[in-house]
């Protein structure tokens, strides 16, 4: 996180001291983790004034999530962030409930990519700052509420109370969300019944284990290129206990010895953590001018790296919609589609994680079920279905209009050419701010002048066979999902109005 900045840009103090009484912004983001930073950068990229408040005083050193899936990698590519990520280790194989699963799916980045959360966060932070995002570290939110056409909040920092006013607030402050608690948002589901203990440990020498089920429990271990071993352990039948803090290393070492008969107590723990199979989801991701994204909106066991990816994809869906709304180019009813689309996507992920938790943490009684699932994943149709679901490549949002295989899905990768000249890949074409109208079949359709400030027209031929169903022209939202497919001007105008707001009146 960037160092705290001097308070500025607020409203004049009523006492005439010159010190601002309130810091004003168009959008206040609570939480400077990966989800909050992704959202803040997307908003700032869309011309929105953003302030982020974060209770941590310094960047986290905890490794936490370390897996980016294919859809997230495509998103980062569409924002030119992959060079900053570097060349992380790539694994085409993942798992479903601890059972090996080939994650191959049509994508430029199939499989999973091992990127420490600290790296992801650093890249997104630099991106946000480069777009002018104001990040306030060491400020913990203590009050929030809607007041008229604004959201007002207070955050307690080293210099006292920071008062903030924004047109919208987005909670990206994690599974123990302060915003969720302060607003009393309904968060149904269940608490953890079982848990995995994990630790990053130096100075131990044990065999690598990939979801090894032993007589007394589950053991996972692997050593990274720096000599640090991550261990994860669950004792069958052991219930998750109430915790006010993470498990002590002694508890991890004791459980590891009971399950594997190996002694790791002499190692040096760098990070100790526990996570359970709790599953909760907000009833609504939108509460007026307060919205929720990432773990603030849903709580799930981080199996297979899905949790972080789900949150980043929440932010990518919300960012362009909120930017259009704040700029007055679209009505705020556009924000309702954020809840509709991402609540459904989140519910599906939580369901598959619950199924995996049963397969992973269940005792001997789940062995017949594991054998059946392993047999089913040997069928290509089943394997592809699970791979698309885990990687989020198969997410397809409901869209009005005649059925078409592209409608609602992400725009597949292709290279577009015109007159023998390469215009760019679909990821490159989406780097322009706003949406994209791709005239893929010489329809002659163009974005009318009233929407040209929000959508760019590109006329060119995609690679043969890359776009199914002879689509004609394809309207693509800024998040890469296809909003309309067709050949007629009326249908295009209707879709533009729905997703990008009314046409701008002609200049007098």
GROMACS .gro file of C-alpha atoms in nm:
model
  508
    1UNK     CA    1   0.000   0.000   0.000
    2UNK     CA    2   0.107   0.353  -0.066
    3UNK     CA    3   0.194   0.575   0.228
    4UNK     CA    4  -0.088   0.777   0.376
    5UNK     CA    5  -0.143   1.110   0.205
    6UNK     CA    6  -0.217   1.442   0.369
    7UNK     CA    7  -0.588   1.509   0.395
    8UNK     CA    8  -0.699   1.719   0.104
    9UNK     CA    9  -0.965   1.765  -0.157
   10UNK     CA   10  -1.237   1.789   0.106
   11UNK     CA   11  -1.480   2.054   0.211
   12UNK     CA   12  -1.370   2.370   0.396
   13UNK     CA   13  -1.370   2.346   0.772
   14UNK     CA   14  -1.658   2.532   0.932
   15UNK     CA   15  -1.428   2.675   1.199
   16UNK     CA   16  -1.216   2.861   0.943
   17UNK     CA   17  -0.895   2.672   1.031
   18UNK     CA   18  -0.843   2.567   0.669
   19UNK     CA   19  -0.835   2.201   0.766
   20UNK     CA   20  -1.096   2.011   0.564
   21UNK     CA   21  -1.390   1.892   0.771
   22UNK     CA   22  -1.465   1.610   0.532
   23UNK     CA   23  -1.282   1.430   0.253
   24UNK     CA   24  -1.506   1.412  -0.054
   25UNK     CA   25  -1.484   1.156  -0.333
   26UNK     CA   26  -1.716   1.015  -0.595
   27UNK     CA   27  -1.662   0.660  -0.472
   28UNK     CA   28  -1.522   0.537  -0.140
   29UNK     CA   29  -1.375   0.186  -0.147
   30UNK     CA   30  -1.323   0.017   0.190
   31UNK     CA   31  -1.036  -0.231   0.182
   32UNK     CA   32  -0.707  -0.224  -0.009
   33UNK     CA   33  -0.675  -0.593  -0.076
   34UNK     CA   34  -0.671  -0.724  -0.434
   35UNK     CA   35  -1.047  -0.682  -0.484
   36UNK     CA   36  -1.055  -0.324  -0.354
   37UNK     CA   37  -0.750  -0.227  -0.559
   38UNK     CA   38  -0.888  -0.386  -0.876
   39UNK     CA   39  -1.216  -0.201  -0.832
   40UNK     CA   40  -1.050   0.132  -0.748
   41UNK     CA   41  -0.826   0.113  -1.054
   42UNK     CA   42  -1.118   0.024  -1.283
   43UNK     CA   43  -1.314   0.320  -1.149
   44UNK     CA   44  -1.025   0.563  -1.182
   45UNK     CA   45  -0.956   0.431  -1.532
   46UNK     CA   46  -1.319   0.522  -1.607
   47UNK     CA   47  -1.269   0.881  -1.493
   48UNK     CA   48  -1.401   0.848  -1.137
   49UNK     CA   49  -1.246   1.013  -0.829
   50UNK     CA   50  -1.175   0.730  -0.583
   51UNK     CA   51  -1.056   0.714  -0.222
   52UNK     CA   52  -0.959   0.382  -0.063
   53UNK     CA   53  -0.943   0.342   0.315
   54UNK     CA   54  -0.753   0.049   0.463
   55UNK     CA   55  -0.704  -0.035   0.830
   56UNK     CA   56  -0.362  -0.195   0.776
   57UNK     CA   57  -0.067   0.036   0.814
   58UNK     CA   58   0.162  -0.165   0.585
   59UNK     CA   59   0.127  -0.424   0.308
   60UNK     CA   60   0.045  -0.774   0.421
   61UNK     CA   61   0.326  -1.029   0.414
   62UNK     CA   62   0.088  -1.324   0.442
   63UNK     CA   63   0.093  -1.551   0.141
   64UNK     CA   64  -0.276  -1.647   0.153
   65UNK     CA   65  -0.422  -1.706  -0.195
   66UNK     CA   66  -0.165  -1.816  -0.452
   67UNK     CA   67  -0.368  -1.927  -0.754
   68UNK     CA   68  -0.498  -1.723  -1.046
   69UNK     CA   69  -0.732  -1.902  -1.283
   70UNK     CA   70  -0.766  -1.861  -1.658
   71UNK     CA   71  -1.047  -1.604  -1.658
   72UNK     CA   72  -0.858  -1.381  -1.415
   73UNK     CA   73  -0.547  -1.405  -1.630
   74UNK     CA   74  -0.754  -1.300  -1.932
   75UNK     CA   75  -0.882  -1.001  -1.733
   76UNK     CA   76  -0.529  -0.899  -1.639
   77UNK     CA   77  -0.427  -0.934  -2.003
   78UNK     CA   78  -0.714  -0.706  -2.109
   79UNK     CA   79  -0.569  -0.441  -1.876
   80UNK     CA   80  -0.204  -0.496  -1.985
   81UNK     CA   81  -0.102  -0.617  -1.639
   82UNK     CA   82   0.047  -0.955  -1.730
   83UNK     CA   83   0.398  -0.814  -1.792
   84UNK     CA   84   0.395  -0.692  -1.431
   85UNK     CA   85   0.285  -1.034  -1.308
   86UNK     CA   86   0.587  -1.185  -1.483
   87UNK     CA   87   0.612  -1.552  -1.575
   88UNK     CA   88   0.460  -1.742  -1.283
   89UNK     CA   89   0.463  -2.123  -1.263
   90UNK     CA   90   0.181  -2.271  -1.470
   91UNK     CA   91  -0.006  -2.590  -1.391
   92UNK     CA   92  -0.259  -2.730  -1.640
   93UNK     CA   93  -0.387  -2.963  -1.371
   94UNK     CA   94  -0.592  -2.858  -1.072
   95UNK     CA   95  -0.829  -3.059  -0.857
   96UNK     CA   96  -1.191  -3.104  -0.760
   97UNK     CA   97  -1.221  -3.188  -0.392
   98UNK     CA   98  -0.866  -3.318  -0.393
   99UNK     CA   99  -0.920  -3.537  -0.700
  100UNK     CA  100  -0.691  -3.451  -0.995
  101UNK     CA  101  -0.864  -3.252  -1.269
  102UNK     CA  102  -0.729  -3.132  -1.603
  103UNK     CA  103  -0.833  -2.764  -1.625
  104UNK     CA  104  -0.776  -2.734  -1.999
  105UNK     CA  105  -1.039  -2.511  -2.164
  106UNK     CA  106  -1.028  -2.283  -2.471
  107UNK     CA  107  -0.836  -1.982  -2.342
  108UNK     CA  108  -0.510  -1.796  -2.389
  109UNK     CA  109  -0.421  -1.891  -2.029
  110UNK     CA  110  -0.574  -2.232  -1.948
  111UNK     CA  111  -0.500  -2.401  -1.619
  112UNK     CA  112  -0.387  -2.226  -1.304
  113UNK     CA  113  -0.105  -1.983  -1.241
  114UNK     CA  114   0.085  -1.969  -0.913
  115UNK     CA  115   0.107  -1.603  -0.814
  116UNK     CA  116   0.146  -1.513  -0.445
  117UNK     CA  117  -0.126  -1.279  -0.326
  118UNK     CA  118   0.143  -1.033  -0.218
  119UNK     CA  119   0.252  -1.007  -0.583
  120UNK     CA  120  -0.104  -0.971  -0.715
  121UNK     CA  121  -0.173  -0.701  -0.459
  122UNK     CA  122   0.147  -0.511  -0.539
  123UNK     CA  123   0.070  -0.509  -0.913
  124UNK     CA  124  -0.287  -0.391  -0.860
  125UNK     CA  125  -0.176  -0.125  -0.611
  126UNK     CA  126   0.077   0.021  -0.853
  127UNK     CA  127  -0.188   0.018  -1.127
  128UNK     CA  128  -0.439   0.197  -0.903
  129UNK     CA  129  -0.190   0.461  -0.795
  130UNK     CA  130  -0.087   0.521  -1.157
  131UNK     CA  131  -0.450   0.614  -1.227
  132UNK     CA  132  -0.462   0.859  -0.937
  133UNK     CA  133  -0.636   0.651  -0.672
  134UNK     CA  134  -0.597   0.801  -0.323
  135UNK     CA  135  -0.514   0.520  -0.078
  136UNK     CA  136  -0.541   0.600   0.292
  137UNK     CA  137  -0.366   0.341   0.506
  138UNK     CA  138  -0.403   0.302   0.881
  139UNK     CA  139  -0.767   0.412   0.883
  140UNK     CA  140  -1.027   0.177   1.027
  141UNK     CA  141  -1.390   0.237   0.941
  142UNK     CA  142  -1.604   0.302   1.250
  143UNK     CA  143  -1.928   0.448   1.108
  144UNK     CA  144  -2.113   0.449   0.777
  145UNK     CA  145  -2.458   0.541   0.651
  146UNK     CA  146  -2.654   0.700   0.370
  147UNK     CA  147  -2.737   1.068   0.412
  148UNK     CA  148  -2.951   1.200   0.129
  149UNK     CA  149  -2.768   1.158  -0.201
  150UNK     CA  150  -2.442   1.060  -0.033
  151UNK     CA  151  -2.277   0.797   0.183
  152UNK     CA  152  -2.102   0.941   0.486
  153UNK     CA  153  -1.840   0.749   0.679
  154UNK     CA  154  -1.586   0.792   0.956
  155UNK     CA  155  -1.252   0.616   0.980
  156UNK     CA  156  -1.024   0.625   1.281
  157UNK     CA  157  -0.655   0.680   1.204
  158UNK     CA  158  -0.339   0.795   1.375
  159UNK     CA  159  -0.444   1.160   1.337
  160UNK     CA  160  -0.792   1.105   1.474
  161UNK     CA  161  -1.119   1.068   1.288
  162UNK     CA  162  -1.123   1.104   0.910
  163UNK     CA  163  -1.469   1.203   0.787
  164UNK     CA  164  -1.559   1.102   0.434
  165UNK     CA  165  -1.842   1.170   0.194
  166UNK     CA  166  -1.899   0.987  -0.135
  167UNK     CA  167  -2.176   0.927  -0.383
  168UNK     CA  168  -2.124   0.552  -0.348
  169UNK     CA  169  -1.934   0.321  -0.114
  170UNK     CA  170  -1.813  -0.027  -0.202
  171UNK     CA  171  -1.717  -0.269   0.074
  172UNK     CA  172  -1.418  -0.481  -0.026
  173UNK     CA  173  -1.309  -0.538   0.334
  174UNK     CA  174  -1.306  -0.916   0.350
  175UNK     CA  175  -1.497  -1.196   0.514
  176UNK     CA  176  -1.518  -1.012   0.847
  177UNK     CA  177  -1.644  -0.698   0.672
  178UNK     CA  178  -1.685  -0.397   0.897
  179UNK     CA  179  -1.924  -0.238   0.645
  180UNK     CA  180  -2.141  -0.548   0.653
  181UNK     CA  181  -2.150  -0.538   1.033
  182UNK     CA  182  -2.221  -0.165   1.052
  183UNK     CA  183  -2.503  -0.182   0.798
  184UNK     CA  184  -2.654  -0.503   0.933
  185UNK     CA  185  -2.673  -0.654   0.584
  186UNK     CA  186  -2.839  -0.996   0.579
  187UNK     CA  187  -2.570  -1.265   0.542
  188UNK     CA  188  -2.739  -1.607   0.551
  189UNK     CA  189  -2.559  -1.939   0.542
  190UNK     CA  190  -2.369  -2.148   0.795
  191UNK     CA  191  -2.052  -2.123   1.000
  192UNK     CA  192  -1.759  -2.363   0.972
  193UNK     CA  193  -1.808  -2.720   1.087
  194UNK     CA  194  -1.462  -2.843   0.981
  195UNK     CA  195  -1.133  -2.669   0.914
  196UNK     CA  196  -0.790  -2.702   0.759
  197UNK     CA  197  -0.486  -2.586   0.953
  198UNK     CA  198  -0.201  -2.449   0.744
  199UNK     CA  199   0.140  -2.297   0.792
  200UNK     CA  200   0.442  -2.185   0.590
  201UNK     CA  201   0.745  -2.335   0.761
  202UNK     CA  202   1.121  -2.299   0.719
  203UNK     CA  203   1.374  -2.561   0.822
  204UNK     CA  204   1.178  -2.882   0.776
  205UNK     CA  205   1.237  -3.170   0.536
  206UNK     CA  206   0.924  -3.373   0.463
  207UNK     CA  207   0.788  -3.539   0.149
  208UNK     CA  208   0.563  -3.342  -0.084
  209UNK     CA  209   0.202  -3.455  -0.054
  210UNK     CA  210  -0.085  -3.368  -0.287
  211UNK     CA  211  -0.414  -3.419  -0.100
  212UNK     CA  212  -0.291  -3.738   0.063
  213UNK     CA  213  -0.564  -3.910   0.262
  214UNK     CA  214  -0.417  -4.114   0.545
  215UNK     CA  215  -0.586  -4.320   0.813
  216UNK     CA  216  -0.638  -4.029   1.052
  217UNK     CA  217  -0.670  -3.734   0.820
  218UNK     CA  218  -0.576  -3.528   0.517
  219UNK     CA  219  -0.220  -3.401   0.465
  220UNK     CA  220  -0.090  -3.160   0.200
  221UNK     CA  221   0.267  -3.036   0.168
  222UNK     CA  222   0.488  -2.876  -0.093
  223UNK     CA  223   0.813  -2.683  -0.084
  224UNK     CA  224   0.866  -2.369  -0.291
  225UNK     CA  225   1.186  -2.260  -0.462
  226UNK     CA  226   1.288  -2.062  -0.153
  227UNK     CA  227   1.292  -2.366   0.072
  228UNK     CA  228   0.968  -2.283   0.250
  229UNK     CA  229   0.723  -2.569   0.296
  230UNK     CA  230   0.351  -2.509   0.314
  231UNK     CA  231   0.172  -2.772   0.520
  232UNK     CA  232  -0.203  -2.819   0.548
  233UNK     CA  233  -0.371  -3.074   0.771
  234UNK     CA  234  -0.718  -3.187   0.875
  235UNK     CA  235  -0.798  -3.464   1.124
  236UNK     CA  236  -1.105  -3.659   1.018
  237UNK     CA  237  -1.395  -3.593   1.250
  238UNK     CA  238  -1.230  -3.289   1.408
  239UNK     CA  239  -1.478  -3.003   1.436
  240UNK     CA  240  -1.378  -2.643   1.376
  241UNK     CA  241  -1.346  -2.463   1.706
  242UNK     CA  242  -1.441  -2.102   1.768
  243UNK     CA  243  -1.141  -1.882   1.696
  244UNK     CA  244  -1.064  -1.521   1.771
  245UNK     CA  245  -0.723  -1.563   1.605
  246UNK     CA  246  -0.543  -1.807   1.378
  247UNK     CA  247  -0.433  -2.143   1.508
  248UNK     CA  248  -0.098  -2.145   1.691
  249UNK     CA  249   0.185  -2.333   1.519
  250UNK     CA  250   0.196  -2.584   1.804
  251UNK     CA  251  -0.157  -2.691   1.716
  252UNK     CA  252  -0.061  -2.734   1.350
  253UNK     CA  253   0.250  -2.936   1.439
  254UNK     CA  254   0.055  -3.158   1.680
  255UNK     CA  255  -0.216  -3.232   1.425
  256UNK     CA  256   0.046  -3.296   1.156
  257UNK     CA  257   0.222  -3.550   1.377
  258UNK     CA  258  -0.099  -3.731   1.462
  259UNK     CA  259  -0.194  -3.759   1.094
  260UNK     CA  260   0.147  -3.824   0.931
  261UNK     CA  261   0.367  -3.934   1.226
  262UNK     CA  262   0.620  -3.665   1.117
  263UNK     CA  263   0.759  -3.407   1.356
  264UNK     CA  264   0.771  -3.052   1.219
  265UNK     CA  265   0.779  -2.878   1.555
  266UNK     CA  266   1.145  -2.780   1.510
  267UNK     CA  267   1.068  -2.570   1.202
  268UNK     CA  268   1.028  -2.194   1.198
  269UNK     CA  269   0.672  -2.086   1.116
  270UNK     CA  270   0.654  -1.785   0.886
  271UNK     CA  271   0.277  -1.773   0.870
  272UNK     CA  272   0.006  -1.976   1.039
  273UNK     CA  273  -0.357  -1.978   0.939
  274UNK     CA  274  -0.673  -2.182   0.957
  275UNK     CA  275  -0.979  -2.180   0.736
  276UNK     CA  276  -1.308  -2.360   0.769
  277UNK     CA  277  -1.594  -2.470   0.548
  278UNK     CA  278  -1.823  -2.179   0.635
  279UNK     CA  279  -2.053  -2.077   0.352
  280UNK     CA  280  -2.244  -1.748   0.354
  281UNK     CA  281  -2.366  -1.505   0.090
  282UNK     CA  282  -2.530  -1.165   0.117
  283UNK     CA  283  -2.896  -1.160   0.027
  284UNK     CA  284  -2.822  -0.851  -0.184
  285UNK     CA  285  -2.491  -0.717  -0.314
  286UNK     CA  286  -2.647  -0.370  -0.335
  287UNK     CA  287  -2.796  -0.168  -0.050
  288UNK     CA  288  -2.883   0.164  -0.208
  289UNK     CA  289  -2.556   0.354  -0.245
  290UNK     CA  290  -2.357   0.086  -0.060
  291UNK     CA  291  -2.236  -0.215  -0.256
  292UNK     CA  292  -2.034  -0.523  -0.163
  293UNK     CA  293  -1.769  -0.720  -0.353
  294UNK     CA  294  -1.533  -1.008  -0.285
  295UNK     CA  295  -1.534  -1.181   0.052
  296UNK     CA  296  -1.741  -0.896   0.197
  297UNK     CA  297  -2.025  -1.031  -0.020
  298UNK     CA  298  -1.961  -1.403   0.015
  299UNK     CA  299  -1.772  -1.630   0.251
  300UNK     CA  300  -1.645  -1.967   0.138
  301UNK     CA  301  -1.368  -2.215   0.194
  302UNK     CA  302  -1.077  -2.118  -0.035
  303UNK     CA  303  -1.064  -2.452  -0.216
  304UNK     CA  304  -0.879  -2.456  -0.546
  305UNK     CA  305  -0.806  -2.083  -0.538
  306UNK     CA  306  -1.162  -1.989  -0.637
  307UNK     CA  307  -1.225  -1.731  -0.362
  308UNK     CA  308  -0.977  -1.464  -0.474
  309UNK     CA  309  -1.066  -1.511  -0.841
  310UNK     CA  310  -1.435  -1.478  -0.764
  311UNK     CA  311  -1.372  -1.147  -0.586
  312UNK     CA  312  -1.156  -1.003  -0.863
  313UNK     CA  313  -1.426  -1.093  -1.114
  314UNK     CA  314  -1.685  -0.918  -0.893
  315UNK     CA  315  -1.476  -0.602  -0.913
  316UNK     CA  316  -1.431  -0.631  -1.289
  317UNK     CA  317  -1.807  -0.662  -1.337
  318UNK     CA  318  -1.889  -0.369  -1.108
  319UNK     CA  319  -1.618  -0.121  -1.206
  320UNK     CA  320  -1.741  -0.012  -1.549
  321UNK     CA  321  -2.105  -0.007  -1.439
  322UNK     CA  322  -2.036   0.214  -1.140
  323UNK     CA  323  -1.813   0.443  -1.349
  324UNK     CA  324  -2.090   0.500  -1.606
  325UNK     CA  325  -2.338   0.564  -1.326
  326UNK     CA  326  -2.115   0.811  -1.141
  327UNK     CA  327  -2.040   1.001  -1.463
  328UNK     CA  328  -2.413   1.034  -1.525
  329UNK     CA  329  -2.397   0.842  -1.851
  330UNK     CA  330  -2.616   0.555  -1.729
  331UNK     CA  331  -2.899   0.535  -1.474
  332UNK     CA  332  -2.820   0.382  -1.139
  333UNK     CA  333  -3.049   0.088  -1.223
  334UNK     CA  334  -2.747  -0.044  -1.415
  335UNK     CA  335  -2.601  -0.127  -1.073
  336UNK     CA  336  -2.884  -0.372  -1.013
  337UNK     CA  337  -2.739  -0.592  -1.287
  338UNK     CA  338  -2.422  -0.621  -1.080
  339UNK     CA  339  -2.617  -0.795  -0.805
  340UNK     CA  340  -2.817  -1.005  -1.050
  341UNK     CA  341  -2.513  -1.131  -1.238
  342UNK     CA  342  -2.258  -1.171  -0.963
  343UNK     CA  343  -2.491  -1.308  -0.696
  344UNK     CA  344  -2.582  -1.590  -0.933
  345UNK     CA  345  -2.216  -1.651  -1.021
  346UNK     CA  346  -2.120  -1.646  -0.654
  347UNK     CA  347  -2.396  -1.885  -0.553
  348UNK     CA  348  -2.273  -2.133  -0.813
  349UNK     CA  349  -1.914  -2.111  -0.687
  350UNK     CA  350  -2.022  -2.152  -0.324
  351UNK     CA  351  -2.219  -2.463  -0.420
  352UNK     CA  352  -1.925  -2.628  -0.595
  353UNK     CA  353  -1.697  -2.540  -0.303
  354UNK     CA  354  -1.938  -2.703  -0.057
  355UNK     CA  355  -1.935  -3.018  -0.268
  356UNK     CA  356  -1.555  -3.012  -0.276
  357UNK     CA  357  -1.532  -2.955   0.099
  358UNK     CA  358  -1.733  -3.271   0.155
  359UNK     CA  359  -1.505  -3.471  -0.074
  360UNK     CA  360  -1.192  -3.318   0.076
  361UNK     CA  361  -1.261  -3.317   0.450
  362UNK     CA  362  -1.503  -3.606   0.484
  363UNK     CA  363  -1.373  -3.918   0.653
  364UNK     CA  364  -1.381  -4.280   0.532
  365UNK     CA  365  -1.757  -4.249   0.474
  366UNK     CA  366  -1.700  -4.035   0.161
  367UNK     CA  367  -1.466  -4.281  -0.011
  368UNK     CA  368  -1.742  -4.436  -0.228
  369UNK     CA  369  -1.847  -4.088  -0.338
  370UNK     CA  370  -1.486  -3.994  -0.416
  371UNK     CA  371  -1.449  -4.308  -0.627
  372UNK     CA  372  -1.763  -4.224  -0.822
  373UNK     CA  373  -1.659  -3.862  -0.883
  374UNK     CA  374  -1.313  -3.978  -0.996
  375UNK     CA  375  -1.480  -4.212  -1.245
  376UNK     CA  376  -1.709  -3.937  -1.374
  377UNK     CA  377  -1.425  -3.688  -1.425
  378UNK     CA  378  -1.273  -3.939  -1.663
  379UNK     CA  379  -1.557  -3.855  -1.901
  380UNK     CA  380  -1.459  -3.559  -2.120
  381UNK     CA  381  -1.795  -3.386  -2.095
  382UNK     CA  382  -1.782  -3.396  -1.714
  383UNK     CA  383  -1.417  -3.288  -1.702
  384UNK     CA  384  -1.481  -2.994  -1.933
  385UNK     CA  385  -1.789  -2.889  -1.735
  386UNK     CA  386  -1.596  -2.882  -1.406
  387UNK     CA  387  -1.293  -2.714  -1.564
  388UNK     CA  388  -1.508  -2.437  -1.711
  389UNK     CA  389  -1.682  -2.385  -1.378
  390UNK     CA  390  -1.366  -2.370  -1.165
  391UNK     CA  391  -1.182  -2.142  -1.407
  392UNK     CA  392  -1.492  -1.918  -1.452
  393UNK     CA  393  -1.447  -1.941  -1.828
  394UNK     CA  394  -1.800  -2.074  -1.869
  395UNK     CA  395  -1.974  -1.783  -1.691
  396UNK     CA  396  -2.262  -1.668  -1.911
  397UNK     CA  397  -2.486  -1.384  -1.797
  398UNK     CA  398  -2.855  -1.378  -1.896
  399UNK     CA  399  -2.907  -1.133  -2.184
  400UNK     CA  400  -3.224  -1.036  -2.369
  401UNK     CA  401  -3.240  -1.116  -2.738
  402UNK     CA  402  -3.250  -1.420  -2.967
  403UNK     CA  403  -3.043  -1.711  -2.842
  404UNK     CA  404  -2.686  -1.722  -2.969
  405UNK     CA  405  -2.383  -1.916  -2.837
  406UNK     CA  406  -2.193  -1.588  -2.782
  407UNK     CA  407  -2.469  -1.397  -2.603
  408UNK     CA  408  -2.380  -1.341  -2.237
  409UNK     CA  409  -2.052  -1.531  -2.261
  410UNK     CA  410  -1.706  -1.380  -2.260
  411UNK     CA  411  -1.577  -1.287  -2.606
  412UNK     CA  412  -1.347  -1.575  -2.713
  413UNK     CA  413  -0.988  -1.506  -2.804
  414UNK     CA  414  -0.932  -1.427  -3.167
  415UNK     CA  415  -0.717  -1.199  -3.379
  416UNK     CA  416  -0.904  -0.945  -3.590
  417UNK     CA  417  -0.770  -0.842  -3.933
  418UNK     CA  418  -0.879  -0.597  -4.197
  419UNK     CA  419  -0.734  -0.566  -4.546
  420UNK     CA  420  -0.442  -0.790  -4.455
  421UNK     CA  421  -0.360  -0.573  -4.152
  422UNK     CA  422  -0.379  -0.708  -3.799
  423UNK     CA  423  -0.600  -0.485  -3.581
  424UNK     CA  424  -0.528  -0.677  -3.261
  425UNK     CA  425  -0.644  -0.963  -3.043
  426UNK     CA  426  -0.973  -0.944  -2.859
  427UNK     CA  427  -0.785  -0.871  -2.535
  428UNK     CA  428  -0.600  -0.584  -2.704
  429UNK     CA  429  -0.920  -0.442  -2.852
  430UNK     CA  430  -1.080  -0.440  -2.506
  431UNK     CA  431  -0.801  -0.223  -2.366
  432UNK     CA  432  -0.969   0.087  -2.502
  433UNK     CA  433  -1.185   0.255  -2.241
  434UNK     CA  434  -1.548   0.155  -2.277
  435UNK     CA  435  -1.725  -0.110  -2.481
  436UNK     CA  436  -1.653  -0.256  -2.822
  437UNK     CA  437  -1.868  -0.308  -3.130
  438UNK     CA  438  -1.696  -0.567  -3.346
  439UNK     CA  439  -1.836  -0.579  -3.698
  440UNK     CA  440  -1.720  -0.931  -3.771
  441UNK     CA  441  -1.916  -0.994  -4.092
  442UNK     CA  442  -1.914  -0.670  -4.294
  443UNK     CA  443  -2.261  -0.568  -4.174
  444UNK     CA  444  -2.169  -0.201  -4.202
  445UNK     CA  445  -2.304  -0.137  -3.851
  446UNK     CA  446  -2.134   0.141  -3.659
  447UNK     CA  447  -2.189   0.285  -3.314
  448UNK     CA  448  -2.415   0.591  -3.349
  449UNK     CA  449  -2.251   0.922  -3.259
  450UNK     CA  450  -2.453   0.949  -2.937
  451UNK     CA  451  -2.270   0.650  -2.788
  452UNK     CA  452  -1.929   0.696  -2.952
  453UNK     CA  453  -1.789   0.836  -2.625
  454UNK     CA  454  -1.856   0.499  -2.456
  455UNK     CA  455  -1.820   0.235  -2.728
  456UNK     CA  456  -1.558   0.193  -3.002
  457UNK     CA  457  -1.635   0.040  -3.341
  458UNK     CA  458  -1.389  -0.204  -3.497
  459UNK     CA  459  -1.462  -0.358  -3.837
  460UNK     CA  460  -1.256  -0.663  -3.922
  461UNK     CA  461  -1.255  -1.037  -3.977
  462UNK     CA  462  -1.182  -1.266  -3.681
  463UNK     CA  463  -0.988  -1.587  -3.732
  464UNK     CA  464  -1.203  -1.844  -3.913
  465UNK     CA  465  -1.412  -2.048  -3.672
  466UNK     CA  466  -1.317  -1.847  -3.365
  467UNK     CA  467  -1.660  -1.684  -3.321
  468UNK     CA  468  -1.942  -1.940  -3.350
  469UNK     CA  469  -2.276  -1.893  -3.517
  470UNK     CA  470  -2.201  -1.627  -3.784
  471UNK     CA  471  -2.266  -1.345  -3.537
  472UNK     CA  472  -2.260  -1.047  -3.773
  473UNK     CA  473  -2.187  -0.761  -3.533
  474UNK     CA  474  -2.100  -0.822  -3.168
  475UNK     CA  475  -2.145  -0.567  -2.889
  476UNK     CA  476  -1.901  -0.637  -2.608
  477UNK     CA  477  -1.921  -0.482  -2.262
  478UNK     CA  478  -1.605  -0.346  -2.095
  479UNK     CA  479  -1.584  -0.666  -1.887
  480UNK     CA  480  -1.552  -0.874  -2.205
  481UNK     CA  481  -1.902  -1.026  -2.202
  482UNK     CA  482  -2.114  -1.016  -2.516
  483UNK     CA  483  -2.424  -0.797  -2.471
  484UNK     CA  484  -2.575  -0.824  -2.819
  485UNK     CA  485  -2.530  -1.016  -3.143
  486UNK     CA  486  -2.705  -0.926  -3.465
  487UNK     CA  487  -2.736  -0.738  -3.790
  488UNK     CA  488  -2.995  -0.464  -3.729
  489UNK     CA  489  -2.954  -0.104  -3.615
  490UNK     CA  490  -3.264  -0.108  -3.392
  491UNK     CA  491  -3.140  -0.407  -3.193
  492UNK     CA  492  -2.799  -0.245  -3.155
  493UNK     CA  493  -2.948   0.084  -3.035
  494UNK     CA  494  -3.163  -0.096  -2.779
  495UNK     CA  495  -2.862  -0.287  -2.642
  496UNK     CA  496  -2.646   0.027  -2.630
  497UNK     CA  497  -2.914   0.207  -2.429
  498UNK     CA  498  -2.953  -0.085  -2.190
  499UNK     CA  499  -2.583  -0.127  -2.110
  500UNK     CA  500  -2.433   0.214  -2.176
  501UNK     CA  501  -2.713   0.456  -2.094
  502UNK     CA  502  -2.898   0.696  -2.325
  503UNK     CA  503  -2.733   0.845  -2.630
  504UNK     CA  504  -2.558   1.175  -2.580
  505UNK     CA  505  -2.763   1.457  -2.736
  506UNK     CA  506  -2.607   1.609  -3.048
  507UNK     CA  507  -2.408   1.927  -2.995
  508UNK     CA  508  -2.611   2.242  -3.063
   0.00000   0.00000   0.00000
